[in-house]
Amino acid sequence: MNDTTGLGDDVQLITLDVNGTSHEVITAPRRTLVDVLRHDLGLTGTHVGCEHGICGACTVLVDGLPARACLMFAAQAEGARIATVESLADSGTGTGTGELSDLQRAFTAHHGLQCGFCTPGFLMLAQGFLAERPEATKEDIREVVAANLCRCTGYQTIVEAIDACATARRSQRAAGAEEDSCN
Amino acid sequence: MKPAPFRYHRARDVEGATALLAELSDEAKVIAGGQSLVAMMNFRLARPGHLVDITGLRELDHLGVGADGGLRIGALTTHHTVETAPADRLGAGFGVIRDAMRWIGHLPIRTRGTVGGSLAHADATAEWCLLALLLDAELVAHGPRGRRHIPAGEFFFGYYTTALDPDEILVEIVFPRPAPHAALTEFAERRGDFAIVSAAVDLAVDGGDIHGGRVALGGVDAMPVRVPAAEAVLADGGSFRDCAEVAASAVDPPSDGGGSADYRKHLIRNLIERACEEAMSR
Ligand SMILES: Cc1cc2nc3c(=O)[nH]c(=O)nc-3n(C[C@H](O)[C@H](O)[C@H](O)COP(=O)(O)OP(=O)(O)OC[C@H]3O[C@@H](n4cnc5c(N)ncnc54)[C@H](O)[C@@H]3O)c2cc1C
Ligand code: FES
Ligand code: FES
């Protein structure tokens, strides 16, 4: 295929499922997932820091699990469900009202961000982690946020935001279960 | 940085992957979880002309205890799958393996990184390499000339070098028998970093008495090593403290950015004793 990417190599056609929408992209194999998300799909919410797996700014969900988008070639993501930070708010699909998710609101309420560079990565890390471990304790959360780097907040407010979100979700579920059993 | 150009091939089966590797010879590299390789390619420390992606070979993603009591883990099984495996699949005697996973990087690394990739990459402090050596694992490699079983003791050659031929892929690792009294522990400056020193022990316990055991260390040489002198202390009924002291004087660790040789010896003393206590209390 002809090169239309400016990368000057062989290109391939790949299909990516990002935030529930299927995208066809013509790109070079050496393009990482994070670069395709940002440059080809215009989804610039996912950030890039170190490109070697250390900082976590590029964290997205791959089939529901947090992963480094800088350590995957886009071609490797074919067939997987990719979710980026754009999927969290109600406007993620372009049809909603734009209301932020409970996790995002918890970050705002607890000052879980200052400059915001690391925030998309922390949000997707927490989103994937809490989906798998809704019962996570503050200690578990403290351990998991060590995966990503933040140079502003000192982490305490991030831990509090995620913990508050997890606690609220648990009590919501408990209330829901109670309602069900009353019916 | 961005990786240098390469051609991307998606393997459909193990035979196809090894045939392609043989054909492309040293121009090609296998890619599994990419958690070591892509980082190296982004920094152009690795510039393979071809990548053979084996992540589609779902037959290499499995884990279970066989009728012979051994634990077989497919090369493409992720660290996260092992960490979250239900007890009936991992087997009661292999808790040491599950518990070791939390030392490997962080959650988003463990969701992609694979057992086979760790072993083939052969970092001197990688947890899988230490576990393989400690528990006498067998590594199953498949190449154009067929399949062979390589004992862990003959697999690691030195820094990032193994007994694998360039056209072979690792398909499975077999832990032959349960290790109910084994433990791995380590020290790194920050949570999730590669260890400065890692220590693992597998005690032979019968009716509450210790009859011997195996002792292995990472971060003291170019590859994980067993420490026969320390194992002799356990076989002779010596204390955990003595075992740890003997281990520290038996090895000759490097001095580098991670720490001086003396500092590593200090870590060894503490970590081996701690691993012995943890293993005993299982
Ligand atoms: C921030 C960070 C922290 C980390 N911390 C740790 C840690 O504390 N401990 C640790 O052990 N690891 C750590 N890792 C590495 C991680 O465990 C990797 O998963 C592992 O080293 C490689 O596995 P992979 O599947 O990603 O392999 P890849 O990166 O895809 O490949 C690595 C190498 O193995 C070869 N290879 C892969 N699979 C096979 C196969 N089946 N047969 C033959 N060759 C194969 C490739 O050709 C390549 O040379 C860390 C990584 C990062 C980014
Ligand atoms: S950019 Fe991916 S981890 Fe830093
Ligand atoms: S808010 Fe600035 S790096 Fe985290």
XYZ file of C-alpha atoms and ligand atoms in Angstrom:
526
model
C 0.000 0.000 0.000
C 1.142 3.569 -0.626
C 2.489 5.568 2.229
C 0.147 8.362 3.258
C 1.466 8.657 6.781
C 4.680 10.530 6.171
C 6.522 7.723 7.964
C 8.053 6.509 4.745
C 7.542 2.775 5.312
C 5.259 0.003 4.243
C 1.755 0.676 5.456
C -1.134 -1.579 6.391
C -4.875 -1.199 6.818
C -6.073 -1.930 10.326
C -9.455 -1.766 12.018
C -9.612 -0.547 15.595
C -12.544 -0.599 17.989
C -12.125 2.552 20.063
C -14.792 3.641 22.552
C -17.333 1.446 20.797
C -16.708 2.880 17.322
C -14.924 0.999 14.586
C -12.170 2.936 12.769
C -10.217 1.977 9.673
C -6.698 3.349 9.735
C -3.933 3.141 7.161
C -0.706 3.234 9.075
C 2.848 1.933 9.350
C 3.434 -1.100 11.581
C 5.815 0.882 13.763
C 3.063 3.249 14.831
C 2.237 2.628 18.503
C -1.342 2.546 19.705
C -0.960 5.860 21.511
C 0.296 7.596 18.366
C -2.574 6.221 16.278
C -5.099 7.325 18.905
C -3.675 10.827 19.004
C -2.513 11.479 15.453
C -4.771 9.344 13.272
C -7.967 9.383 15.328
C -7.527 12.791 16.935
C -8.205 11.392 20.399
C -5.682 13.574 22.189
C -7.020 12.856 25.671
C -4.510 10.027 25.982
C -1.135 11.596 26.766
C 2.436 10.528 26.029
C 5.265 10.977 28.492
C 8.117 8.534 28.482
C 7.359 5.964 25.750
C 8.840 3.172 27.823
C 6.125 2.148 30.184
C 7.252 4.105 33.227
C 4.988 7.155 33.516
C 1.543 5.747 32.705
C 0.285 8.924 30.994
C -0.735 6.755 28.025
C -2.786 4.225 30.022
C -5.946 3.034 28.216
C -8.186 0.003 28.630
C -7.614 -2.975 26.336
C -10.511 -5.401 26.671
C -11.311 -3.732 29.978
C -7.832 -4.000 31.508
C -5.446 -1.072 31.941
C -2.482 -1.193 29.556
C 0.274 1.105 28.295
C -0.671 2.416 24.844
C 2.992 3.319 24.219
C 4.064 -0.338 24.562
C 1.671 -1.748 21.955
C 1.783 -1.387 18.230
C -1.591 -0.296 16.905
C -1.735 -3.395 14.705
C -1.632 -5.507 17.861
C -4.811 -3.848 19.109
C -6.907 -5.162 16.203
C -9.738 -7.271 17.530
C -9.562 -5.758 21.028
C -11.922 -3.238 22.608
C -9.973 -0.053 23.317
C -11.321 2.539 25.741
C -9.715 5.956 26.180
C -10.415 8.772 28.624
C -12.863 10.232 26.076
C -15.178 7.296 26.833
C -15.698 8.266 30.479
C -17.880 11.358 30.203
C -21.362 11.067 28.822
C -20.120 12.805 25.675
C -17.664 10.001 24.989
C -19.729 8.781 22.051
C -20.592 12.258 20.868
C -24.293 11.873 21.643
C -24.575 12.508 25.356
C -24.863 15.599 27.475
C -21.169 15.857 28.281
C -21.666 15.147 31.962
C -18.505 13.892 33.637
C -18.475 10.376 35.093
C -18.571 9.705 38.829
C -14.826 8.951 38.764
C -14.019 12.213 36.992
C -16.215 14.162 39.410
C -14.432 12.521 42.341
C -11.081 13.713 40.930
C -12.477 17.257 40.749
C -13.995 17.143 44.214
C -10.793 15.828 45.830
C -8.345 17.971 43.833
C -6.913 14.810 42.278
C -5.197 16.918 39.622
C -3.214 20.096 39.269
C -1.607 20.467 35.823
C -3.677 17.528 34.566
C -1.003 15.938 32.402
C -1.146 12.616 34.250
C -4.914 12.643 34.784
C -6.155 10.650 31.756
C -3.735 7.869 32.681
C -4.800 7.794 36.336
C -8.473 7.852 35.345
C -8.143 4.871 33.020
C -5.961 3.012 35.524
C -8.609 3.527 38.221
C -11.493 2.759 35.863
C -10.011 -0.632 34.903
C -8.862 -1.449 38.421
C -12.190 -0.674 40.136
C -14.136 -2.622 37.510
C -12.113 -5.700 38.424
C -11.777 -4.962 42.150
C -14.845 -3.013 43.311
C -14.082 -3.998 46.913
C -10.551 -2.491 46.815
C -9.352 -0.905 50.053
C -7.505 2.393 50.283
C -4.311 0.374 50.744
C -4.980 -1.545 47.493
C -5.601 1.769 45.730
C -2.391 3.227 47.129
C -0.490 0.263 45.713
C -2.114 0.429 42.283
C -1.555 4.164 41.750
C 2.171 3.523 42.120
C 1.883 2.373 38.493
C 1.640 5.963 37.235
C 3.648 9.112 37.847
C 2.260 12.450 38.989
C 4.668 15.320 39.552
C 2.118 17.727 41.053
C -0.318 16.277 43.547
C 1.797 14.055 45.775
C -0.730 11.237 45.079
C -2.699 11.657 48.319
C -5.570 13.461 46.601
C -5.600 10.928 43.768
C -5.897 8.067 46.268
C -8.705 9.924 48.041
C -10.574 10.569 44.797
C -10.439 6.916 43.725
C -11.351 5.709 47.196
C -14.306 8.093 47.368
C -15.538 6.891 43.991
C -15.182 3.224 45.003
C -16.999 3.849 48.299
C -19.839 5.711 46.579
C -20.226 2.935 44.012
C -20.354 0.329 46.773
C -23.049 2.112 48.717
C -25.018 2.689 45.521
C -24.848 -1.013 44.772
C -25.866 -1.902 48.316
C -28.837 0.484 48.097
C -29.775 -1.029 44.734
C -29.620 -4.541 46.161
C -31.811 -3.488 49.088
C -34.373 -1.982 46.735
C -34.394 -5.190 44.699
C -34.993 -7.317 47.772
C -37.908 -5.030 48.850
C -39.634 -5.453 45.524
C 11.478 8.227 20.528
C 9.875 6.250 17.746
C 10.890 2.761 16.631
C 12.729 2.150 13.356
C 10.666 0.730 10.472
C 9.937 -2.992 10.421
C 7.564 -5.408 8.723
C 4.809 -6.880 10.813
C 3.712 -10.518 10.528
C 0.875 -12.091 12.437
C 1.517 -15.780 13.181
C -1.432 -18.131 12.665
C 0.089 -21.174 14.369
C 3.274 -22.244 16.123
C 4.630 -24.052 13.047
C 4.068 -20.993 10.883
C 5.762 -18.728 13.403
C 8.904 -20.839 13.642
C 9.060 -21.384 9.857
C 8.899 -17.623 9.378
C 11.585 -17.047 12.012
C 13.819 -19.595 10.278
C 13.270 -17.938 6.911
C 13.917 -14.394 8.128
C 16.807 -15.538 10.362
C 18.327 -12.916 12.667
C 16.403 -10.068 11.024
C 13.260 -11.121 12.902
C 12.035 -11.058 16.477
C 9.029 -12.561 18.169
C 6.723 -10.111 19.894
C 4.467 -11.245 22.751
C 3.322 -8.721 25.395
C 5.781 -6.125 24.105
C 6.477 -4.862 27.637
C 10.219 -5.225 27.208
C 10.600 -5.297 23.437
C 8.536 -2.221 22.494
C 10.294 -0.105 25.117
C 13.631 -1.206 23.625
C 12.388 -0.512 20.092
C 11.076 2.942 21.055
C 14.584 3.770 22.242
C 16.097 2.008 19.226
C 18.068 -0.303 21.477
C 16.443 -2.999 19.350
C 15.845 -2.575 15.603
C 14.424 -5.822 14.258
C 13.602 -5.730 10.539
C 10.600 -8.004 11.079
C 8.276 -8.681 13.980
C 6.436 -11.965 14.266
C 3.415 -11.350 16.495
C 2.459 -14.515 18.348
C -0.270 -12.989 20.522
C -2.973 -14.539 18.341
C -1.865 -18.088 19.240
C -4.491 -18.623 21.913
C -3.363 -22.254 22.380
C -0.329 -20.800 24.174
C -2.534 -19.033 26.730
C -3.354 -21.695 29.299
C -2.650 -22.678 32.872
C -3.509 -25.761 34.873
C -2.310 -28.629 37.052
C -1.998 -31.922 35.194
C -2.716 -35.469 36.413
C 0.992 -35.812 37.318
C 0.669 -32.906 39.783
C 2.803 -30.580 37.651
C 1.719 -27.043 36.781
C 1.828 -26.207 33.064
C 1.657 -22.584 31.985
C 1.443 -21.529 28.330
C 4.031 -19.002 27.178
C 1.409 -16.373 26.307
C -0.259 -16.448 29.714
C 0.006 -12.966 31.223
C 1.367 -12.212 34.677
C -2.099 -10.855 35.487
C -3.819 -14.106 34.499
C -1.531 -16.003 36.881
C -2.071 -13.448 39.640
C -5.860 -13.775 39.372
C -6.084 -17.509 38.552
C -8.719 -19.373 40.551
C -7.270 -21.709 43.193
C -8.544 -24.861 41.442
C -6.520 -24.038 38.319
C -3.311 -22.871 39.920
C -3.211 -25.614 42.555
C -2.719 -25.284 46.289
C 0.994 -26.073 46.221
C 1.858 -23.273 43.797
C 0.884 -20.232 45.860
C 4.492 -19.045 45.672
C 4.022 -18.425 41.946
C 0.802 -16.474 42.334
C 2.243 -14.369 45.158
C 5.405 -13.571 43.182
C 3.368 -11.804 40.473
C 2.757 -8.700 42.577
C 6.487 -7.977 42.425
C 6.431 -7.710 38.621
C 6.125 -4.086 37.528
C 2.623 -2.686 37.892
C -0.895 -3.727 36.984
C -0.837 -2.229 33.443
C 2.448 -4.055 32.772
C 1.142 -7.345 34.148
C -2.013 -7.253 32.010
C 0.116 -7.455 28.843
C 3.487 -8.988 29.820
C 3.742 -12.743 29.403
C 5.447 -15.633 31.163
C 7.218 -16.689 27.947
C 8.356 -13.135 27.216
C 9.872 -12.779 30.690
C 11.766 -16.054 30.428
C 12.985 -15.395 26.875
C 14.006 -11.840 27.781
C 15.941 -13.260 30.771
C 16.485 -10.198 32.899
C 18.853 -11.103 35.748
C 16.262 -10.146 38.370
C 13.077 -11.240 36.579
C 10.764 -13.074 38.959
C 9.845 -15.778 36.425
C 13.512 -16.631 35.829
C 14.104 -16.975 39.562
C 10.983 -19.117 40.038
C 11.956 -21.357 37.110
C 15.404 -21.994 38.549
C 14.197 -22.430 42.127
C 11.421 -24.879 41.296
C 13.336 -26.922 38.719
C 11.020 -25.942 35.886
C 11.264 -27.270 32.353
C 10.983 -24.866 29.448
C 9.398 -26.209 26.306
C 10.732 -24.734 23.063
C 9.378 -25.329 19.578
C 11.446 -24.810 16.447
C 11.706 -26.027 12.853
C 13.533 -29.113 14.170
C 10.730 -29.962 16.580
C 10.146 -29.620 20.277
C 12.647 -29.828 23.119
C 12.459 -29.598 26.879
C 15.152 -27.460 28.491
C 15.729 -27.638 32.266
C 15.757 -24.153 33.810
C 19.279 -24.843 35.114
C 20.491 -25.045 31.495
C 18.330 -22.268 30.039
C 19.949 -19.033 31.257
C 23.371 -18.207 29.818
C 23.972 -14.659 31.036
C 22.617 -11.129 30.649
C 19.594 -11.409 28.361
C 20.880 -14.619 26.783
C 19.250 -18.031 26.846
C 19.483 -21.467 25.283
C 16.725 -20.578 22.780
C 17.738 -20.605 19.113
C 16.639 -17.553 17.088
C 14.064 -19.645 15.223
C 12.614 -21.268 18.342
C 9.716 -20.025 20.375
C 8.985 -20.856 23.953
C 5.595 -22.539 24.130
C 5.232 -23.673 27.726
C 6.812 -23.798 31.162
C 6.267 -26.819 33.388
C 6.703 -26.736 37.164
C 7.057 -30.460 37.908
C 5.851 -30.609 41.512
C 4.057 -28.473 44.075
C 6.165 -26.329 46.410
C 3.911 -25.770 49.423
C 6.725 -24.256 51.528
C 8.297 -21.839 49.077
C 8.480 -18.032 49.019
C 9.970 -15.225 46.953
C 10.771 -11.788 48.268
C 12.822 -8.866 47.049
C 13.897 -5.284 47.487
C 13.604 -2.441 44.984
C 13.891 1.276 45.572
C 10.373 1.914 44.331
C 7.386 -0.402 44.171
C 7.275 -2.042 40.737
C 10.906 -1.483 39.802
C 13.116 -4.386 38.906
C 14.612 -5.727 42.138
C 18.092 -4.841 43.330
C 18.217 -8.261 44.959
C 15.553 -10.961 44.936
C 15.615 -14.124 47.032
C 13.572 -17.301 46.816
C 13.579 -20.490 48.852
C 11.778 -23.808 48.616
C 11.913 -25.708 51.900
C 11.496 -29.483 52.170
C 9.251 -29.761 55.224
C 7.987 -33.001 56.687
C 5.904 -33.108 59.861
C 7.046 -29.607 60.789
C 10.761 -30.460 60.393
C 12.996 -28.995 57.705
C 14.964 -31.615 55.785
C 16.649 -29.279 53.367
C 15.713 -26.855 50.692
C 16.683 -24.872 47.650
C 17.911 -21.294 47.734
C 18.093 -18.998 44.704
C 19.076 -15.357 44.235
C 18.521 -12.735 41.565
C 20.536 -9.536 41.134
C 23.862 -11.023 42.214
C 25.043 -12.259 38.823
C 24.193 -12.061 35.112
C 21.423 -14.585 35.668
C 19.595 -16.079 38.640
C 21.782 -18.459 40.641
C 21.271 -21.229 43.160
C 23.418 -21.118 46.272
C 24.543 -24.678 47.135
C 26.436 -23.568 50.268
C 23.266 -22.085 51.728
C 21.275 -25.171 50.746
C 23.813 -27.300 52.638
C 23.109 -25.281 55.784
C 19.403 -26.126 55.502
C 20.168 -29.804 54.844
C 22.350 -29.882 57.995
C 19.566 -28.421 60.118
C 21.152 -24.948 60.420
C 19.101 -21.870 61.253
C 17.579 -19.525 58.710
C 19.989 -16.839 59.933
C 22.998 -19.105 59.290
C 21.636 -20.023 55.888
C 21.329 -16.315 55.024
C 24.835 -15.514 56.346
C 26.386 -18.325 54.338
C 24.529 -17.233 51.194
C 25.821 -13.674 51.551
C 29.420 -14.838 51.834
C 29.085 -17.425 49.045
C 28.200 -14.947 46.292
C 30.156 -12.142 44.680
C 27.546 -9.541 43.683
C 28.357 -6.578 41.413
C 28.622 -2.947 42.521
C 26.606 -0.724 40.237
C 23.956 1.995 40.194
C 21.559 -0.326 42.020
C 23.885 -0.645 44.992
C 27.360 -1.674 46.132
C 28.383 -5.299 46.602
C 28.280 -4.794 50.380
C 24.804 -3.343 50.210
C 23.656 -6.304 48.132
C 25.128 -8.711 50.690
C 23.236 -6.853 53.383
C 20.028 -7.288 51.353
C 20.769 -10.974 50.794
C 21.098 -11.623 54.543
C 17.758 -10.012 55.234
C 15.843 -11.284 52.233
C 16.860 -14.940 52.552
C 15.930 -15.037 56.201
C 12.606 -13.361 55.410
C 11.910 -15.764 52.530
C 12.666 -18.769 54.784
C 10.276 -17.509 57.456
C 7.548 -16.824 54.907
C 8.029 -20.232 53.307
C 7.864 -21.976 56.690
C 4.674 -20.172 57.708
C 2.787 -21.205 54.576
C 7.715 -0.290 33.803
C 8.056 -1.760 33.702
C 8.399 -2.456 34.838
C 8.705 -3.822 34.765
N 9.062 -4.465 35.910
C 9.360 -5.781 35.853
C 9.730 -6.504 37.029
O 9.772 -5.950 38.137
N 10.028 -7.816 36.901
C 9.984 -8.455 35.685
O 10.245 -9.652 35.628
N 9.635 -7.817 34.574
C 9.317 -6.497 34.620
N 8.978 -5.851 33.461
C 9.016 -6.607 32.179
C 7.756 -7.426 31.977
O 7.691 -8.469 32.919
C 7.673 -8.066 30.601
O 6.408 -8.600 30.523
C 8.627 -9.178 30.264
O 9.947 -8.865 30.526
C 8.570 -9.527 28.783
O 7.373 -10.162 28.448
P 6.566 -9.725 27.164
O 5.525 -10.732 26.954
O 6.138 -8.336 27.300
O 7.653 -9.909 26.009
P 8.103 -8.996 24.787
O 8.460 -7.648 25.256
O 7.109 -9.115 23.702
O 9.414 -9.766 24.357
C 10.585 -9.758 25.155
C 11.653 -10.636 24.501
O 11.278 -12.006 24.554
C 11.130 -12.556 23.241
N 9.946 -13.422 23.313
C 8.719 -13.102 23.807
N 7.915 -14.182 23.842
C 8.648 -15.218 23.365
C 8.386 -16.609 23.169
N 7.196 -17.166 23.504
N 9.373 -17.379 22.661
C 10.576 -16.840 22.348
N 10.900 -15.544 22.520
C 9.939 -14.740 23.031
C 11.005 -11.362 22.301
O 11.506 -11.674 21.034
C 11.863 -10.335 23.023
O 13.204 -10.540 22.735
C 8.674 -4.496 33.507
C 8.319 -3.790 32.354
C 8.017 -2.433 32.427
C 7.657 -1.694 31.185
S 4.120 7.207 27.702
Fe 3.449 5.191 28.046
S 4.067 4.835 30.058
Fe 4.938 6.791 29.679
S -1.404 16.728 38.000
Fe 0.440 17.411 37.112
S 1.490 15.525 36.784
Fe -0.228 14.910 37.890
